[in-house]
Structure formats: C-alpha cells, structure tokens
CSV table of C-alpha atoms in Angstrom, one decimal:
chain,number,residue,atom,x,y,z
D,1,MET,CA,52.4,97.8,83.3
D,2,ASN,CA,56.2,98.0,84.3
D,3,ASN,CA,58.4,98.3,81.6
D,4,LYS,CA,61.4,98.9,83.1
D,5,PRO,CA,63.0,95.4,82.3
D,6,ARG,CA,62.1,95.6,78.7
D,7,GLN,CA,63.8,99.5,78.9
D,8,THR,CA,66.9,98.3,80.5
D,9,LEU,CA,67.1,95.3,77.7
D,10,VAL,CA,66.5,98.1,75.0
D,11,GLU,CA,69.3,100.2,76.2
D,12,GLY,CA,71.3,97.8,76.9
D,13,LEU,CA,70.7,96.5,73.5
D,14,ILE,CA,72.1,100.2,72.0
D,15,ASP,CA,74.7,100.2,73.9
D,16,HIS,CA,76.4,97.1,72.4
D,17,LEU,CA,75.4,98.2,69.1
D,18,ARG,CA,77.6,101.2,69.7
D,19,PHE,CA,80.8,99.0,70.7
D,20,GLN,CA,80.1,96.7,67.6
D,21,ARG,CA,80.2,99.8,65.5
D,22,GLU,CA,83.4,100.6,66.7
D,23,CYS,CA,85.2,97.9,66.5
D,24,GLY,CA,84.1,97.3,62.3
D,25,ASP,CA,80.6,95.8,62.2
D,26,VAL,CA,78.3,97.1,60.1
D,27,THR,CA,75.3,94.5,60.6
D,28,VAL,CA,74.4,92.3,63.1
D,29,GLU,CA,72.0,90.0,63.1
D,30,LEU,CA,68.7,90.2,65.6
D,31,GLU,CA,66.1,87.3,67.1
D,32,PRO,CA,62.6,87.9,66.1
D,33,GLU,CA,62.0,88.8,69.7
D,34,THR,CA,64.6,91.7,70.3
D,35,VAL,CA,63.1,93.2,66.9
D,36,ALA,CA,60.0,92.7,68.5
D,37,ALA,CA,60.6,94.3,71.8
D,38,LEU,CA,62.7,97.4,70.0
D,39,ALA,CA,59.2,97.8,68.3
D,40,ALA,CA,57.2,97.8,71.6
D,41,CYS,CA,59.2,100.3,73.4
D,42,LYS,CA,58.4,103.4,73.9
D,43,LYS,CA,61.0,105.8,74.2
D,44,LYS,CA,61.7,107.0,77.7
D,45,PRO,CA,64.6,109.3,79.1
D,46,ARG,CA,67.8,107.5,80.8
D,47,THR,CA,67.0,107.2,85.0
D,48,SER,CA,69.7,106.7,86.8
D,49,PRO,CA,69.8,103.9,89.6
D,50,PRO,CA,69.4,105.5,93.1
D,51,ALA,CA,72.9,106.6,95.1
D,52,GLY,CA,75.0,103.5,96.9
D,53,LYS,CA,72.6,100.8,95.2
D,54,PRO,CA,74.8,97.4,94.9
D,55,ARG,CA,74.6,96.4,91.1
D,56,ALA,CA,74.0,92.5,90.3
D,57,ASP,CA,77.9,92.2,89.6
D,58,GLY,CA,79.5,93.7,93.1
D,59,SER,CA,80.9,97.0,91.5
D,60,ALA,CA,79.4,98.9,93.2
D,61,THR,CA,81.8,98.1,96.5
D,62,ALA,CA,85.2,98.1,93.5
D,63,ALA,CA,86.5,101.4,94.4
D,64,PRO,CA,87.9,104.1,91.7
D,65,VAL,CA,91.9,103.6,91.6
D,66,ALA,CA,93.8,106.5,92.1
D,67,PRO,CA,96.3,107.3,90.0
D,68,ALA,CA,99.5,106.1,90.7
D,69,PRO,CA,102.8,108.6,90.9
D,70,GLY,CA,104.9,107.1,88.1
D,71,ARG,CA,108.2,107.2,86.3
D,72,LYS,CA,109.1,110.1,84.6
D,73,PRO,CA,109.2,108.9,81.4
D,74,ALA,CA,113.0,108.7,80.4
D,75,ALA,CA,113.5,106.9,83.3
D,76,ALA,CA,110.5,104.6,82.8
D,77,ALA,CA,111.7,104.2,79.3
D,78,ALA,CA,115.6,103.2,80.2
D,79,ALA,CA,114.1,100.9,82.6
D,80,LEU,CA,112.2,99.0,80.2
D,81,ALA,CA,115.1,98.8,77.7
D,82,GLU,CA,117.1,97.1,80.0
D,83,ILE,CA,114.5,94.2,80.7
D,84,ALA,CA,113.9,94.0,77.0
D,85,ALA,CA,117.8,93.4,76.7
D,86,ALA,CA,117.5,91.1,79.6
D,87,ALA,CA,114.6,88.8,77.6
D,88,ALA,CA,116.8,89.5,74.6
D,89,ALA,CA,119.3,88.0,76.3
D,90,CYS,CA,117.0,84.8,78.0
D,91,ARG,CA,117.6,81.6,77.5
D,92,LYS,CA,115.5,79.7,80.0
D,93,CYS,CA,113.4,78.4,77.7
D,94,ALA,CA,113.1,76.6,74.3
D,95,LEU,CA,111.5,79.5,72.9
D,96,CYS,CA,114.4,81.9,72.1
D,97,ARG,CA,115.8,78.9,69.5
D,98,GLU,CA,113.3,80.2,66.3
D,99,ARG,CA,112.1,83.7,67.6
D,100,THR,CA,112.7,86.4,65.1
D,101,THR,CA,113.1,89.0,67.5
D,102,VAL,CA,111.5,89.6,71.4
D,103,VAL,CA,108.2,91.2,71.8
D,104,PRO,CA,108.5,93.6,75.1
D,105,GLY,CA,105.7,95.6,74.7
D,106,GLN,CA,105.2,99.1,73.7
D,107,GLY,CA,103.0,102.1,75.2
D,108,ASN,CA,102.5,104.9,78.3
D,109,ALA,CA,105.1,103.6,80.3
D,110,SER,CA,104.3,105.7,83.1
D,111,SER,CA,101.4,105.1,84.9
D,112,PRO,CA,98.9,104.4,82.3
D,113,ASP,CA,95.3,103.9,83.3
D,114,VAL,CA,95.3,100.3,81.6
D,115,LEU,CA,98.1,97.7,81.2
D,116,PHE,CA,96.4,95.4,78.2
D,117,ILE,CA,98.5,91.4,78.4
D,118,GLY,CA,98.1,88.5,75.9
D,119,GLU,CA,99.7,85.5,76.3
D,120,ALA,CA,102.5,85.7,73.7
D,121,PRO,CA,103.3,87.3,69.8
D,122,GLY,CA,102.6,86.1,66.5
D,123,ALA,CA,104.0,85.9,63.6
D,124,GLU,CA,103.0,89.7,62.4
D,125,GLU,CA,104.7,90.9,65.6
D,126,ASP,CA,107.5,88.2,65.8
D,127,ARG,CA,108.3,89.9,62.0
D,128,GLN,CA,108.0,93.9,63.8
D,129,GLY,CA,109.4,93.4,67.3
D,130,LEU,CA,105.6,95.3,68.3
D,131,ALA,CA,102.9,93.6,70.1
D,132,PHE,CA,99.9,92.8,69.0
D,133,VAL,CA,99.2,94.4,65.3
D,134,GLY,CA,98.2,91.6,63.1
D,135,ARG,CA,94.5,91.2,63.0
D,136,ALA,CA,93.4,90.2,67.2
D,137,GLY,CA,95.2,93.4,67.5
D,138,GLN,CA,93.2,96.5,64.6
D,139,LEU,CA,90.4,94.3,66.7
D,140,LEU,CA,92.6,96.0,70.4
D,141,THR,CA,92.6,98.8,68.9
D,142,LYS,CA,88.9,99.7,67.9
D,143,MET,CA,88.7,98.1,71.5
D,144,ILE,CA,90.5,100.8,73.2
D,145,GLY,CA,89.2,103.4,71.1
D,146,ALA,CA,85.9,102.4,72.3
D,147,MET,CA,86.9,103.0,75.8
D,148,GLY,CA,88.0,106.3,74.7
D,149,TYR,CA,91.7,106.0,74.3
D,150,THR,CA,94.7,105.9,72.1
D,151,ARG,CA,97.5,103.1,72.0
D,152,ASP,CA,99.9,105.7,73.1
D,153,GLU,CA,97.9,106.3,76.0
D,154,ILE,CA,98.1,102.8,77.5
D,155,PHE,CA,100.3,99.9,77.7
D,156,ILE,CA,100.6,97.1,75.5
D,157,ALA,CA,102.1,93.2,76.6
D,158,ASN,CA,102.6,89.5,77.0
D,159,ILE,CA,103.1,87.1,79.2
D,160,CYS,CA,105.7,85.7,76.8
D,161,LYS,CA,108.0,87.8,75.2
D,162,CYS,CA,109.0,85.7,72.5
D,163,ARG,CA,107.2,83.7,69.6
D,164,PRO,CA,105.7,80.1,69.8
D,165,PRO,CA,106.1,77.7,66.8
D,166,ASN,CA,103.3,77.3,64.5
D,167,ASN,CA,101.4,80.4,66.3
D,168,ARG,CA,100.5,77.9,69.3
D,169,GLN,CA,99.2,78.6,73.1
D,170,PRO,CA,102.6,78.8,75.5
D,171,ALA,CA,103.1,76.4,77.8
D,172,VAL,CA,102.7,76.9,81.5
D,173,ASP,CA,106.5,76.3,81.9
D,174,GLU,CA,107.7,78.9,79.2
D,175,MET,CA,105.4,81.1,80.6
D,176,ALA,CA,106.8,81.0,84.0
D,177,ALA,CA,110.3,81.6,82.7
D,178,CYS,CA,108.8,84.9,81.3
D,179,LEU,CA,106.8,86.0,84.3
D,180,PRO,CA,109.7,87.6,85.7
D,181,PHE,CA,110.1,90.0,82.9
D,182,LEU,CA,106.8,91.1,82.9
D,183,LYS,CA,106.8,91.0,86.7
D,184,ALA,CA,109.7,94.2,85.8
D,185,GLN,CA,107.3,95.6,83.4
D,186,ILE,CA,104.6,96.4,86.1
D,187,ALA,CA,106.8,97.3,88.9
D,188,VAL,CA,108.2,100.4,86.4
D,189,ILE,CA,105.3,101.2,84.7
D,190,ARG,CA,102.6,101.1,87.5
D,191,PRO,CA,99.2,100.6,85.6
D,192,ARG,CA,96.0,101.9,87.2
D,193,VAL,CA,94.1,98.7,85.9
D,194,ILE,CA,95.3,95.4,84.1
D,195,VAL,CA,93.0,93.8,81.7
D,196,ALA,CA,93.9,90.0,81.2
D,197,MET,CA,92.9,88.5,78.0
D,198,GLY,CA,92.2,85.2,77.5
D,199,ASN,CA,92.0,81.9,79.3
D,200,THR,CA,96.1,81.3,78.3
D,201,ALA,CA,96.5,84.6,80.0
D,202,ILE,CA,94.4,84.3,82.9
D,203,LEU,CA,96.4,81.2,83.1
D,204,GLY,CA,99.6,82.4,83.5
D,205,LEU,CA,98.8,85.6,85.7
D,206,LEU,CA,96.3,83.7,88.2
D,207,GLY,CA,96.6,80.4,88.0
D,208,SER,CA,93.2,79.5,87.3
D,209,SER,CA,91.4,79.1,84.3
D,210,GLY,CA,87.8,79.3,82.2
D,211,ILE,CA,88.2,82.1,80.6
D,212,THR,CA,84.0,81.9,80.9
D,213,ARG,CA,84.3,81.4,84.6
D,214,LEU,CA,86.3,84.3,85.7
D,215,ARG,CA,85.6,86.9,82.7
D,216,GLY,CA,83.8,90.3,84.3
D,217,ILE,CA,85.1,89.3,87.5
D,218,TRP,CA,87.6,91.9,89.5
D,219,SER,CA,91.0,90.0,90.7
D,220,MET,CA,94.6,91.1,91.7
D,221,PHE,CA,98.2,90.6,90.3
D,222,GLU,CA,101.0,92.3,91.8
D,223,GLY,CA,98.7,94.5,94.5
D,224,ILE,CA,96.7,96.2,91.0
D,225,PRO,CA,93.2,95.1,90.3
D,226,LEU,CA,92.8,92.7,87.4
D,227,MET,CA,90.3,92.3,84.9
D,228,PRO,CA,89.7,89.3,83.1
D,229,THR,CA,88.1,89.3,79.3
D,230,TYR,CA,88.0,87.8,76.3
D,231,HIS,CA,90.9,87.4,73.9
D,232,PRO,CA,90.5,90.0,70.5
D,233,ALA,CA,91.5,86.8,68.5
D,234,TYR,CA,89.1,85.1,70.2
D,235,LEU,CA,86.4,87.9,69.7
D,236,LEU,CA,86.7,87.4,65.8
D,237,ARG,CA,86.3,83.7,65.8
D,238,PHE,CA,83.2,84.6,68.0
D,239,PRO,CA,81.4,88.1,67.2
D,240,SER,CA,78.8,86.9,69.2
D,241,VAL,CA,80.4,87.8,72.8
D,242,LYS,CA,81.7,91.1,71.7
D,243,ARG,CA,79.3,92.0,74.2
D,244,GLU,CA,80.2,90.5,76.9
D,245,ALA,CA,83.4,92.0,76.2
D,246,TRP,CA,82.3,95.1,76.2
D,247,ASP,CA,80.8,94.6,79.8
D,248,ASP,CA,83.8,93.9,81.3
D,249,LEU,CA,85.9,96.7,79.6
D,250,LYS,CA,82.4,99.2,81.1
D,251,LYS,CA,83.3,97.7,84.3
D,252,VAL,CA,87.4,98.9,83.7
D,253,LEU,CA,86.1,102.3,83.0
D,254,LYS,CA,84.5,102.5,86.3
D,255,ARG,CA,87.0,101.5,87.9
D,256,LEU,CA,88.4,104.2,87.0
D,257,ASP,CA,86.2,107.0,87.6
D,258,ARG,CA,85.6,106.9,83.8
D,259,PRO,CA,82.6,108.0,81.2
D,260,VAL,CA,81.7,105.2,78.9
D,261,PRO,CA,82.8,107.9,75.9
D,262,ALA,CA,79.9,108.6,73.7
D,263,PRO,CA,80.4,107.5,70.3
D,264,ASP,CA,79.9,111.5,69.0
D,265,ALA,CA,82.5,111.9,71.7
D,266,LYS,CA,85.3,110.6,70.6
D,267,THR,CA,88.6,112.4,69.0
D,268,GLY,CA,89.5,110.6,66.0
D,269,GLY,CA,93.1,108.9,66.2
D,270,GLU,CA,93.6,105.3,66.3
D,271,GLY,CA,90.3,104.1,68.5
D,272,SER,CA,88.1,105.5,65.6
D,273,ALA,CA,85.9,103.5,63.7
D,274,PRO,CA,86.6,103.1,60.3
C-alpha cells in the first residue's frame, strides 16, 4: 500500500503546527479524520523530491533572487528621512487632516531580504509613528521570527502613511496619493522580495483584488518579486488560514534560497515564541 500521500499530509500538519507554535498558539483543534491519520501513520524518514521536478504551485520555476547591492546605511537612512519629511508635508488627500503623525515605516534600509507592506497605520501606529506595533504587529513579529529573521533585519511599511479615520480601510484614491512615497522608499531600500499583506494592499499595489485567489502566486512590483498573503489582522480573526499564510512565507524563503528554520534552530530575540 502506498502511504506517501498520508506521510505527506502528516508532514504538512507537523510543519503547520510548528508555525502555529511560533505564532503563540498553544492548542489546536483537530478533525477526527486527522487524529486517525496521525494514529495510523508510521514514522518514516523524509525523502527529498527528485531534482528538477516541478511542483504543482510552480515554485520550481521561480529562481532564487540574488542580493542587490544596497546603499550604505547612512545614505539610505538620509534618503528615507527625506521621503518621510515629504510625506509629512503632503496634503494630497483628506487623511492628513486627522492623523497624529505620519508612519513611514522602519527596519533595515539597506537591501533587506524582505519588505512587508500593509495597507495603513492603525490607532497605535498613529500614536507611536511606527508601523505594525498593535496586535497585528505582534503577530507579524512572530511570523517574521518563524522565517528566521528579526524585525531589524527586514523592512515594514504601509501603502498609506496616515491613519484613516476609525481604522477604516484606505480608499483607492488615498492609496494612489501615497503610492509615490512607497515607490521612492522601494527605490532606496531595494528589497529582494516584497510581501504584500491583505486584500487592500494587493489592490493598491497591483490593481487587483481577491486575496484568496491571488495569495501564494508570485507577481512583480517595481521589478521586484511580490508575494501576496493574508494580513496579520485577518489571521487574528480567522486562525484557520494561518497554514496558508505559512505556505506563502515558505515560498518566500525558497525564492530567497533560505531553508525553513527549525524551531530549535532560532536565535531568539523578537521572533521567539512566547
């Protein structure tokens, strides 16, 4: 009897449970069929797929991204400060009227492996002037840690630099007004890969919507590979799709030619599981 499909299912479940643990979950509900499959499966050594065999998701055709030569940190920081000052002076849309501060983004500005892009700051981000510091930001930190990074090693930003009133989603014209600032940041930062988080961010960057249809499929933005995935706030509301988000992030690691880190191989810091 061929047990390979069952083995693949169980290995995928184990991988998903590791990611859940990295995101702070301590319990998970399993369907009876899954429990039965786990009980019946005999432990077997992992086998690598044949070299060069294409995968169903087409990831085998996505060549690893070579690091781009970045600016010196001081020069990059100075350029980003100029962009932030221009955003603070912007009056192209109504969001400037009620913001407390602009939230340009933060992180490694010299050719980081990954640039994470959301839609707009929330209330806590508006108070602190930092991107992704609320509950969604805490989950994003754990996701970044599960990939083997800390927040200081990558860059985090939003399309809109100002908070929409009542934490509503930014309108298309508001994102369009702010997009030149993001493009200018990308030109300075020169990330190897972009991860666009959430349906609104996908709409603002690619002009397409439907995150469940677009997630996990590589696209391009400003000449840089872009991976759409769920927003951390969505994952907080619907934890059942964390596995899909983790699958997307593993594709990013593959594109970067980095291994998926084992939980005990992590160095700690911001990315450590609580």
